[in-house]
Amino acid sequence: MRVALFVACFNDALFPATGRAVVRLLERLGHEVAFPSAQTCCGQMHWTTGYHAEAAGLARGFAAAFAGHDAIVTPSASCAATVRRDHARMLRAAGERDVPPVPPVHELTEFLVDVLGVTDVGASFPHRVAYHPTCHSARALGAGDRPLRLLRAVRGLELAEIPAAEECCGFGGTFALKNADVSVALAADKVRHIRSAAPDVVCAVDNSCLAHIGGALSRERSGVRVLHLAEILAGDGA
């Protein structure tokens, strides 16, 4: 299967190791991975902050950049949800009557479990790991237990359960900028729950949330590091 990587601009700019991990993982599973160089932002921040014309332009660009691929895979539940849920709305809001079908975009764990039918990807990661279900993965995509099924199959990995794991970390895209006090309070609760589970590593499927959590953990000098799930599955986290 010829798979296109939609790395997401946040990852491309700040966490390129995540994109490289996705490529190594999918190639290890026997798939060719392409990186359409014309890809840009999905338009989420433009759409949610009222820049609708600019968001529609990015939606058009996304469809053009990824046309013709068998599947599109992204290590960002947030951006996958934006493409699937909002791109058609962006184009309609811009006055386009004949909106083309949205390209099939899969969040990484959806692609592994639902499309490829695998949970054991041959990874090894001998650490105690807690999984944080981000809001977009849990509520917008309905990722369910797919990430946990993948983690349970990783050799040497010990899962640690975070109390109240379903609660938001407080990032929420521009929410953290507009509502800093609430965002910091939510992060403090999340970090308190994480520290009670005593993991070595906290993982998730959105680096934006991990950056927020990681910053709070770092300020407390907790010794707990954050890592995208893709980097564990690719065997990069040892």
CSV table of C-alpha atoms in Angstrom, one decimal:
chain,number,residue,atom,x,y,z
A,1,MET,CA,0.0,0.0,0.0
A,2,ARG,CA,1.3,3.4,-0.9
A,3,VAL,CA,0.8,5.6,2.1
A,4,ALA,CA,1.1,9.4,2.3
A,5,LEU,CA,2.4,10.9,5.5
A,6,PHE,CA,0.5,14.0,6.7
A,7,VAL,CA,3.0,15.1,9.3
A,8,ALA,CA,1.0,18.2,10.6
A,9,CYS,CA,2.7,21.5,10.7
A,10,PHE,CA,3.1,21.5,14.6
A,11,ASN,CA,5.1,18.2,14.3
A,12,ASP,CA,7.0,19.3,11.3
A,13,ALA,CA,8.2,22.5,13.0
A,14,LEU,CA,8.7,21.3,16.6
A,15,PHE,CA,8.7,17.5,16.7
A,16,PRO,CA,10.2,16.1,13.5
A,17,ALA,CA,11.2,12.9,15.2
A,18,THR,CA,7.6,11.9,15.4
A,19,GLY,CA,7.2,12.1,11.6
A,20,ARG,CA,10.4,10.1,11.1
A,21,ALA,CA,9.1,7.5,13.5
A,22,VAL,CA,5.9,7.1,11.6
A,23,VAL,CA,7.9,6.5,8.4
A,24,ARG,CA,10.2,3.9,10.1
A,25,LEU,CA,7.2,2.1,11.6
A,26,LEU,CA,5.2,1.9,8.4
A,27,GLU,CA,8.2,0.8,6.3
A,28,ARG,CA,9.0,-1.9,8.9
A,29,LEU,CA,5.4,-3.1,8.3
A,30,GLY,CA,6.1,-3.3,4.6
A,31,HIS,CA,4.6,-0.2,3.2
A,32,GLU,CA,5.9,2.6,1.0
A,33,VAL,CA,5.6,6.0,2.5
A,34,ALA,CA,5.4,9.2,0.5
A,35,PHE,CA,5.7,12.7,1.8
A,36,PRO,CA,3.8,15.2,-0.5
A,37,SER,CA,6.0,18.3,-0.2
A,38,ALA,CA,3.1,20.6,-1.0
A,39,GLN,CA,1.4,19.8,2.3
A,40,THR,CA,0.9,22.7,4.8
A,41,CYS,CA,-1.3,23.4,7.8
A,42,CYS,CA,-4.7,21.8,7.9
A,43,GLY,CA,-6.2,25.1,8.8
A,44,GLN,CA,-7.5,24.3,12.3
A,45,MET,CA,-6.2,27.4,14.0
A,46,HIS,CA,-7.5,29.6,11.2
A,47,TRP,CA,-10.9,28.0,11.3
A,48,THR,CA,-11.3,28.2,15.1
A,49,THR,CA,-10.1,31.8,15.3
A,50,GLY,CA,-12.3,33.2,12.6
A,51,TYR,CA,-10.0,33.3,9.6
A,52,HIS,CA,-12.4,31.3,7.5
A,53,ALA,CA,-11.2,32.4,4.1
A,54,GLU,CA,-7.7,31.4,4.9
A,55,ALA,CA,-8.9,28.1,6.3
A,56,ALA,CA,-10.8,27.3,3.1
A,57,GLY,CA,-7.6,28.0,1.1
A,58,LEU,CA,-5.7,25.5,3.2
A,59,ALA,CA,-8.5,22.9,2.8
A,60,ARG,CA,-8.2,23.3,-1.0
A,61,GLY,CA,-4.5,22.9,-0.8
A,62,PHE,CA,-4.7,19.8,1.3
A,63,ALA,CA,-7.0,18.0,-1.2
A,64,ALA,CA,-4.6,18.9,-4.0
A,65,ALA,CA,-1.5,17.9,-2.1
A,66,PHE,CA,-2.8,14.4,-1.2
A,67,ALA,CA,-4.8,13.5,-4.3
A,68,GLY,CA,-4.2,10.0,-5.6
A,69,HIS,CA,-2.8,8.3,-2.6
A,70,ASP,CA,-4.2,5.0,-1.3
A,71,ALA,CA,-4.3,6.2,2.3
A,72,ILE,CA,-3.2,9.3,4.3
A,73,VAL,CA,-1.8,8.8,7.8
A,74,THR,CA,-1.1,11.4,10.4
A,75,PRO,CA,0.4,11.3,13.9
A,76,SER,CA,-2.0,14.1,15.0
A,77,ALA,CA,-5.6,13.2,16.1
A,78,SER,CA,-6.3,16.9,16.3
A,79,CYS,CA,-5.5,17.5,12.6
A,80,ALA,CA,-7.1,14.3,11.4
A,81,ALA,CA,-10.3,15.4,13.1
A,82,THR,CA,-10.1,18.8,11.5
A,83,VAL,CA,-9.7,17.4,8.0
A,84,ARG,CA,-12.5,14.9,8.4
A,85,ARG,CA,-15.0,17.1,10.3
A,86,ASP,CA,-14.2,20.6,9.2
A,87,HIS,CA,-12.7,20.8,5.7
A,88,ALA,CA,-16.1,20.4,3.9
A,89,ARG,CA,-17.5,23.1,6.3
A,90,MET,CA,-14.6,25.4,5.5
A,91,LEU,CA,-15.3,25.1,1.8
A,92,ARG,CA,-19.0,25.6,2.1
A,93,ALA,CA,-18.5,28.7,4.3
A,94,ALA,CA,-16.3,30.0,1.5
A,95,GLY,CA,-19.3,29.7,-0.9
A,96,GLU,CA,-18.3,26.6,-2.7
A,97,ARG,CA,-21.3,24.6,-3.8
A,98,ASP,CA,-19.7,21.5,-5.2
A,99,VAL,CA,-17.4,20.4,-2.4
A,100,PRO,CA,-15.2,17.5,-3.3
A,101,PRO,CA,-15.0,14.4,-1.1
A,102,VAL,CA,-12.6,14.8,1.8
A,103,PRO,CA,-9.5,12.6,1.3
A,104,PRO,CA,-9.4,9.6,3.6
A,105,VAL,CA,-7.2,10.6,6.5
A,106,HIS,CA,-6.4,8.1,9.3
A,107,GLU,CA,-4.9,8.9,12.7
A,108,LEU,CA,-2.0,6.6,13.1
A,109,THR,CA,-3.5,4.2,15.6
A,110,GLU,CA,-6.7,4.0,13.5
A,111,PHE,CA,-4.6,3.1,10.5
A,112,LEU,CA,-2.7,0.4,12.3
A,113,VAL,CA,-5.6,-1.3,14.0
A,114,ASP,CA,-8.5,-0.7,11.6
A,115,VAL,CA,-6.8,-0.7,8.2
A,116,LEU,CA,-3.7,-2.8,8.6
A,117,GLY,CA,-5.3,-5.0,11.3
A,118,VAL,CA,-2.2,-5.1,13.5
A,119,THR,CA,-1.6,-4.4,17.2
A,120,ASP,CA,1.8,-6.0,17.6
A,121,VAL,CA,4.1,-3.9,15.5
A,122,GLY,CA,7.3,-5.5,16.7
A,123,ALA,CA,8.2,-2.7,19.1
A,124,SER,CA,10.3,-3.0,22.3
A,125,PHE,CA,10.2,-0.3,25.0
A,126,PRO,CA,11.3,-1.4,28.5
A,127,HIS,CA,9.7,1.4,30.5
A,128,ARG,CA,6.7,2.2,32.6
A,129,VAL,CA,4.4,4.2,30.3
A,130,ALA,CA,1.2,6.1,31.0
A,131,TYR,CA,-1.2,6.9,28.1
A,132,HIS,CA,-3.1,10.3,28.0
A,133,PRO,CA,-6.2,10.1,25.7
A,134,THR,CA,-6.2,13.6,24.1
A,135,CYS,CA,-9.6,15.3,23.7
A,136,HIS,CA,-9.5,15.1,19.9
A,137,SER,CA,-8.5,11.4,19.9
A,138,ALA,CA,-11.1,10.4,22.4
A,139,ARG,CA,-14.0,12.6,21.6
A,140,ALA,CA,-13.6,13.8,18.0
A,141,LEU,CA,-12.2,10.6,16.5
A,142,GLY,CA,-13.5,8.0,19.0
A,143,ALA,CA,-10.1,6.3,19.1
A,144,GLY,CA,-11.2,4.2,22.0
A,145,ASP,CA,-8.8,1.5,23.2
A,146,ARG,CA,-6.8,1.3,20.0
A,147,PRO,CA,-3.7,3.1,21.4
A,148,LEU,CA,-3.8,0.9,24.5
A,149,ARG,CA,-4.1,-2.3,22.5
A,150,LEU,CA,-0.9,-1.2,20.6
A,151,LEU,CA,0.9,-0.3,23.8
A,152,ARG,CA,0.0,-3.7,25.5
A,153,ALA,CA,1.7,-5.5,22.6
A,154,VAL,CA,5.0,-3.6,23.0
A,155,ARG,CA,7.7,-5.9,24.5
A,156,GLY,CA,9.0,-4.8,28.0
A,157,LEU,CA,6.5,-2.0,28.3
A,158,GLU,CA,4.6,-1.7,31.6
A,159,LEU,CA,1.4,0.3,31.4
A,160,ALA,CA,0.6,2.8,34.2
A,161,GLU,CA,-3.0,4.0,34.5
A,162,ILE,CA,-3.6,7.7,35.0
A,163,PRO,CA,-6.5,8.6,37.3
A,164,ALA,CA,-9.2,10.7,35.5
A,165,ALA,CA,-7.3,10.1,32.3
A,166,GLU,CA,-10.2,11.4,30.1
A,167,GLU,CA,-9.9,14.9,31.5
A,168,CYS,CA,-8.5,17.6,29.3
A,169,CYS,CA,-4.8,18.6,29.8
A,170,GLY,CA,-5.8,22.3,29.2
A,171,PHE,CA,-4.0,22.9,25.9
A,172,GLY,CA,-6.9,23.0,23.4
A,173,GLY,CA,-5.1,24.8,20.6
A,174,THR,CA,-5.7,28.6,21.1
A,175,PHE,CA,-7.6,27.9,24.3
A,176,ALA,CA,-4.4,27.8,26.2
A,177,LEU,CA,-3.6,31.3,24.8
A,178,LYS,CA,-7.0,32.8,25.4
A,179,ASN,CA,-7.6,31.2,28.8
A,180,ALA,CA,-4.2,30.9,30.4
A,181,ASP,CA,-5.4,30.6,34.0
A,182,VAL,CA,-7.8,27.8,33.3
A,183,SER,CA,-5.3,26.1,31.0
A,184,VAL,CA,-2.6,26.1,33.7
A,185,ALA,CA,-5.1,24.8,36.3
A,186,LEU,CA,-6.1,21.9,34.1
A,187,ALA,CA,-2.5,21.1,33.4
A,188,ALA,CA,-1.7,21.1,37.2
A,189,ASP,CA,-4.5,18.6,37.7
A,190,LYS,CA,-3.2,16.4,34.9
A,191,VAL,CA,0.3,16.5,36.2
A,192,ARG,CA,-0.9,15.6,39.7
A,193,HIS,CA,-2.7,12.5,38.3
A,194,ILE,CA,0.3,11.5,36.2
A,195,ARG,CA,2.7,11.7,39.1
A,196,SER,CA,0.4,9.6,41.2
A,197,ALA,CA,0.8,6.8,38.6
A,198,ALA,CA,4.6,7.1,38.7
A,199,PRO,CA,5.4,6.5,35.0
A,200,ASP,CA,8.8,6.9,33.3
A,201,VAL,CA,7.1,8.2,30.2
A,202,VAL,CA,3.7,9.8,29.3
A,203,CYS,CA,2.6,9.2,25.7
A,204,ALA,CA,-0.3,10.4,23.5
A,205,VAL,CA,-1.2,10.8,19.9
A,206,ASP,CA,-1.0,14.6,19.8
A,207,ASN,CA,2.3,16.4,20.4
A,208,SER,CA,0.5,19.6,21.1
A,209,CYS,CA,-1.0,18.2,24.3
A,210,LEU,CA,2.3,16.5,25.1
A,211,ALA,CA,4.1,19.8,24.9
A,212,HIS,CA,1.7,21.4,27.3
A,213,ILE,CA,1.9,18.4,29.7
A,214,GLY,CA,5.7,18.1,29.3
A,215,GLY,CA,6.2,21.8,30.2
A,216,ALA,CA,4.2,21.4,33.4
A,217,LEU,CA,6.1,18.2,34.3
A,218,SER,CA,9.4,19.9,33.6
A,219,ARG,CA,8.6,22.9,35.7
A,220,GLU,CA,8.0,20.5,38.6
A,221,ARG,CA,11.3,18.6,37.8
A,222,SER,CA,9.3,15.4,37.9
A,223,GLY,CA,11.7,13.4,35.9
A,224,VAL,CA,8.8,12.1,33.8
A,225,ARG,CA,9.3,12.6,30.0
A,226,VAL,CA,6.8,12.8,27.3
A,227,LEU,CA,6.9,10.9,24.0
A,228,HIS,CA,4.5,10.5,21.0
A,229,LEU,CA,3.1,7.1,20.7
A,230,ALA,CA,4.6,6.7,17.3
A,231,GLU,CA,8.1,6.9,18.7
A,232,ILE,CA,7.4,4.1,21.1
A,233,LEU,CA,5.9,1.9,18.4
A,234,ALA,CA,8.9,2.6,16.1
A,235,GLY,CA,11.2,1.4,18.9
A,236,ASP,CA,12.9,4.8,19.3
A,237,GLY,CA,12.2,5.4,22.9
A,238,ALA,CA,14.6,3.0,24.6
